[in-house]
């Protein structure tokens, strides 16, 4: 476990390249952190980097290669920032539910690793307005080794999570709301939902 001890060490952490397109700094921004003046810094930088690399390499890079630039809305949260967001009602789940998800540097209750980011795919927005969120959900389900997806109404942003023991579940807070998929294998018949995707 490596904890940051200086400004220079934080600056160097931000320069860590997680994948071809992404650096650790891309994932540390937090409105909660900025507004309340609480640093959003990993306690275990080695674990955060390890899990961030898997998220970027296995999920975010393939999405960006297919759809063009993706926008990061929320990603890494320190336990302190996440707890504050939960207490203030800022759409953050409990710390326990976010270990190995938005809290990249803590293992979950089963001792397993994971990382999550909330993203927007700008190229998808026009299609989303003409159809619905499920076309992106089915494309990801059939093409990427994700663990969790959760879709939200603003900009059709969604949480996408990598986990070493993926549950492959898709939930939505957009109509039709609720559970779409849980643990099912990819299905060829779902390809009709995303005809015309690049």
GROMACS .gro file of C-alpha atoms in nm:
model
  198
    1UNK     CA    1   0.000   0.000   0.000
    2UNK     CA    2   0.145   0.335  -0.105
    3UNK     CA    3   0.000   0.653   0.047
    4UNK     CA    4   0.079   0.999  -0.089
    5UNK     CA    5   0.297   1.215   0.135
    6UNK     CA    6   0.351   1.533  -0.072
    7UNK     CA    7   0.222   1.756  -0.350
    8UNK     CA    8   0.486   1.615  -0.583
    9UNK     CA    9   0.367   1.259  -0.518
   10UNK     CA   10   0.008   1.367  -0.602
   11UNK     CA   11   0.129   1.538  -0.918
   12UNK     CA   12   0.316   1.221  -1.016
   13UNK     CA   13   0.008   1.010  -0.946
   14UNK     CA   14  -0.189   1.224  -1.189
   15UNK     CA   15   0.072   1.152  -1.457
   16UNK     CA   16   0.035   0.774  -1.429
   17UNK     CA   17  -0.085   0.641  -1.763
   18UNK     CA   18  -0.364   0.391  -1.709
   19UNK     CA   19  -0.407   0.305  -2.077
   20UNK     CA   20  -0.337   0.444  -2.422
   21UNK     CA   21  -0.575   0.740  -2.380
   22UNK     CA   22  -0.627   0.783  -2.006
   23UNK     CA   23  -0.423   0.910  -1.715
   24UNK     CA   24  -0.502   0.885  -1.345
   25UNK     CA   25  -0.566   1.261  -1.331
   26UNK     CA   26  -0.869   1.215  -1.562
   27UNK     CA   27  -1.046   1.023  -1.285
   28UNK     CA   28  -0.971   1.232  -0.975
   29UNK     CA   29  -1.197   1.531  -1.047
   30UNK     CA   30  -1.498   1.554  -0.814
   31UNK     CA   31  -1.757   1.828  -0.771
   32UNK     CA   32  -1.815   1.704  -0.415
   33UNK     CA   33  -1.444   1.731  -0.343
   34UNK     CA   34  -1.423   2.079  -0.492
   35UNK     CA   35  -1.736   2.219  -0.331
   36UNK     CA   36  -1.669   2.090   0.020
   37UNK     CA   37  -1.290   2.122   0.008
   38UNK     CA   38  -1.226   1.754   0.079
   39UNK     CA   39  -0.931   1.600  -0.111
   40UNK     CA   40  -1.019   1.317  -0.348
   41UNK     CA   41  -0.693   1.124  -0.318
   42UNK     CA   42  -0.648   0.745  -0.305
   43UNK     CA   43  -0.527   0.598   0.024
   44UNK     CA   44  -0.381   0.294  -0.154
   45UNK     CA   45  -0.243   0.433  -0.479
   46UNK     CA   46  -0.107   0.100  -0.601
   47UNK     CA   47  -0.449  -0.069  -0.579
   48UNK     CA   48  -0.624   0.232  -0.734
   49UNK     CA   49  -0.382   0.229  -1.029
   50UNK     CA   50  -0.409  -0.148  -1.074
   51UNK     CA   51  -0.790  -0.139  -1.086
   52UNK     CA   52  -0.802   0.179  -1.292
   53UNK     CA   53  -0.585   0.017  -1.557
   54UNK     CA   54  -0.826  -0.274  -1.590
   55UNK     CA   55  -1.126  -0.039  -1.618
   56UNK     CA   56  -0.953   0.167  -1.885
   57UNK     CA   57  -0.797  -0.111  -2.088
   58UNK     CA   58  -1.090  -0.351  -2.089
   59UNK     CA   59  -1.387  -0.113  -2.100
   60UNK     CA   60  -1.315   0.254  -2.165
   61UNK     CA   61  -1.060   0.214  -2.445
   62UNK     CA   62  -1.285  -0.019  -2.651
   63UNK     CA   63  -1.578   0.220  -2.602
   64UNK     CA   64  -1.372   0.517  -2.712
   65UNK     CA   65  -1.226   0.328  -3.008
   66UNK     CA   66  -1.578   0.248  -3.125
   67UNK     CA   67  -1.774   0.565  -3.045
   68UNK     CA   68  -1.512   0.838  -3.029
   69UNK     CA   69  -1.432   1.051  -2.727
   70UNK     CA   70  -1.604   0.960  -2.402
   71UNK     CA   71  -1.657   1.212  -2.122
   72UNK     CA   72  -1.581   1.115  -1.762
   73UNK     CA   73  -1.853   1.245  -1.527
   74UNK     CA   74  -1.747   1.079  -1.202
   75UNK     CA   75  -1.495   0.805  -1.138
   76UNK     CA   76  -1.262   0.748  -0.844
   77UNK     CA   77  -1.396   0.860  -0.506
   78UNK     CA   78  -1.200   0.844  -0.185
   79UNK     CA   79  -1.391   0.685   0.104
   80UNK     CA   80  -1.414   1.031   0.267
   81UNK     CA   81  -1.555   1.198  -0.046
   82UNK     CA   82  -1.798   0.914  -0.114
   83UNK     CA   83  -1.925   0.911   0.246
   84UNK     CA   84  -1.976   1.287   0.233
   85UNK     CA   85  -2.165   1.254  -0.096
   86UNK     CA   86  -2.384   0.987   0.059
   87UNK     CA   87  -2.454   1.191   0.373
   88UNK     CA   88  -2.535   1.506   0.172
   89UNK     CA   89  -2.770   1.321  -0.066
   90UNK     CA   90  -2.550   1.370  -0.375
   91UNK     CA   91  -2.635   1.037  -0.541
   92UNK     CA   92  -2.350   0.840  -0.384
   93UNK     CA   93  -2.425   0.497  -0.242
   94UNK     CA   94  -2.277   0.385   0.089
   95UNK     CA   95  -1.905   0.325   0.111
   96UNK     CA   96  -1.959  -0.047   0.151
   97UNK     CA   97  -2.160  -0.063  -0.172
   98UNK     CA   98  -1.889   0.139  -0.351
   99UNK     CA   99  -1.585  -0.063  -0.245
  100UNK     CA  100  -1.441  -0.211  -0.567
  101UNK     CA  101  -1.666   0.027  -0.761
  102UNK     CA  102  -1.625   0.408  -0.733
  103UNK     CA  103  -1.383   0.347  -0.444
  104UNK     CA  104  -1.108   0.183  -0.646
  105UNK     CA  105  -0.859   0.143  -0.363
  106UNK     CA  106  -1.068  -0.075  -0.133
  107UNK     CA  107  -1.160  -0.438  -0.191
  108UNK     CA  108  -1.523  -0.538  -0.153
  109UNK     CA  109  -1.659  -0.752   0.131
  110UNK     CA  110  -1.541  -1.065  -0.054
  111UNK     CA  111  -1.186  -0.934  -0.086
  112UNK     CA  112  -1.219  -0.870  -0.460
  113UNK     CA  113  -1.109  -0.576  -0.675
  114UNK     CA  114  -1.296  -0.346  -0.908
  115UNK     CA  115  -1.330   0.006  -1.047
  116UNK     CA  116  -1.617   0.211  -1.188
  117UNK     CA  117  -1.665   0.534  -1.381
  118UNK     CA  118  -1.973   0.732  -1.474
  119UNK     CA  119  -1.939   0.835  -1.839
  120UNK     CA  120  -2.123   1.004  -2.123
  121UNK     CA  121  -2.081   0.894  -2.485
  122UNK     CA  122  -2.145   1.216  -2.684
  123UNK     CA  123  -2.184   1.032  -3.016
  124UNK     CA  124  -2.464   0.823  -2.863
  125UNK     CA  125  -2.675   1.118  -2.746
  126UNK     CA  126  -2.860   1.175  -3.075
  127UNK     CA  127  -2.938   0.807  -3.112
  128UNK     CA  128  -3.052   0.790  -2.750
  129UNK     CA  129  -3.296   1.075  -2.810
  130UNK     CA  130  -3.434   0.890  -3.115
  131UNK     CA  131  -3.457   0.546  -2.949
  132UNK     CA  132  -3.365   0.465  -2.589
  133UNK     CA  133  -3.080   0.368  -2.358
  134UNK     CA  134  -3.111  -0.004  -2.419
  135UNK     CA  135  -2.926   0.001  -2.752
  136UNK     CA  136  -2.604   0.104  -2.575
  137UNK     CA  137  -2.670  -0.140  -2.291
  138UNK     CA  138  -2.711  -0.435  -2.528
  139UNK     CA  139  -2.405  -0.335  -2.733
  140UNK     CA  140  -2.189  -0.328  -2.420
  141UNK     CA  141  -2.338  -0.653  -2.293
  142UNK     CA  142  -2.261  -0.832  -2.619
  143UNK     CA  143  -1.915  -0.683  -2.671
  144UNK     CA  144  -1.737  -0.594  -2.346
  145UNK     CA  145  -1.638  -0.776  -2.023
  146UNK     CA  146  -1.819  -0.533  -1.791
  147UNK     CA  147  -1.950  -0.613  -1.443
  148UNK     CA  148  -2.220  -0.349  -1.386
  149UNK     CA  149  -2.404  -0.087  -1.588
  150UNK     CA  150  -2.641   0.172  -1.440
  151UNK     CA  151  -2.811   0.426  -1.669
  152UNK     CA  152  -2.923   0.776  -1.567
  153UNK     CA  153  -3.154   1.025  -1.737
  154UNK     CA  154  -2.922   1.328  -1.762
  155UNK     CA  155  -2.727   1.295  -2.088
  156UNK     CA  156  -2.787   0.919  -2.072
  157UNK     CA  157  -2.481   0.901  -1.848
  158UNK     CA  158  -2.404   0.555  -1.716
  159UNK     CA  159  -2.187   0.384  -1.460
  160UNK     CA  160  -1.969   0.119  -1.613
  161UNK     CA  161  -1.774  -0.108  -1.383
  162UNK     CA  162  -1.493  -0.358  -1.417
  163UNK     CA  163  -1.470  -0.627  -1.147
  164UNK     CA  164  -1.257  -0.937  -1.111
  165UNK     CA  165  -1.577  -1.139  -1.053
  166UNK     CA  166  -1.826  -0.968  -1.288
  167UNK     CA  167  -2.198  -0.991  -1.215
  168UNK     CA  168  -2.296  -0.861  -1.562
  169UNK     CA  169  -2.599  -0.671  -1.438
  170UNK     CA  170  -2.771  -0.378  -1.608
  171UNK     CA  171  -3.003  -0.140  -1.420
  172UNK     CA  172  -3.167   0.181  -1.534
  173UNK     CA  173  -3.322   0.487  -1.374
  174UNK     CA  174  -3.459   0.577  -1.720
  175UNK     CA  175  -3.782   0.426  -1.852
  176UNK     CA  176  -3.815   0.136  -1.876
  177UNK     CA  177  -3.670   0.146  -1.525
  178UNK     CA  178  -3.525  -0.142  -1.328
  179UNK     CA  179  -3.326  -0.453  -1.407
  180UNK     CA  180  -3.260  -0.535  -1.772
  181UNK     CA  181  -3.002  -0.814  -1.750
  182UNK     CA  182  -2.847  -1.020  -1.472
  183UNK     CA  183  -2.570  -1.266  -1.553
  184UNK     CA  184  -2.696  -1.365  -1.897
  185UNK     CA  185  -2.453  -1.451  -2.179
  186UNK     CA  186  -2.436  -1.235  -2.494
  187UNK     CA  187  -2.727  -1.298  -2.731
  188UNK     CA  188  -2.727  -1.260  -3.108
  189UNK     CA  189  -3.094  -1.155  -3.109
  190UNK     CA  190  -3.005  -0.842  -2.910
  191UNK     CA  191  -2.797  -0.715  -3.204
  192UNK     CA  192  -3.116  -0.572  -3.359
  193UNK     CA  193  -3.124  -0.314  -3.080
  194UNK     CA  194  -2.802  -0.156  -3.198
  195UNK     CA  195  -2.819  -0.186  -3.577
  196UNK     CA  196  -2.617   0.089  -3.737
  197UNK     CA  197  -2.370   0.120  -3.450
  198UNK     CA  198  -2.012   0.172  -3.567
   0.00000   0.00000   0.00000
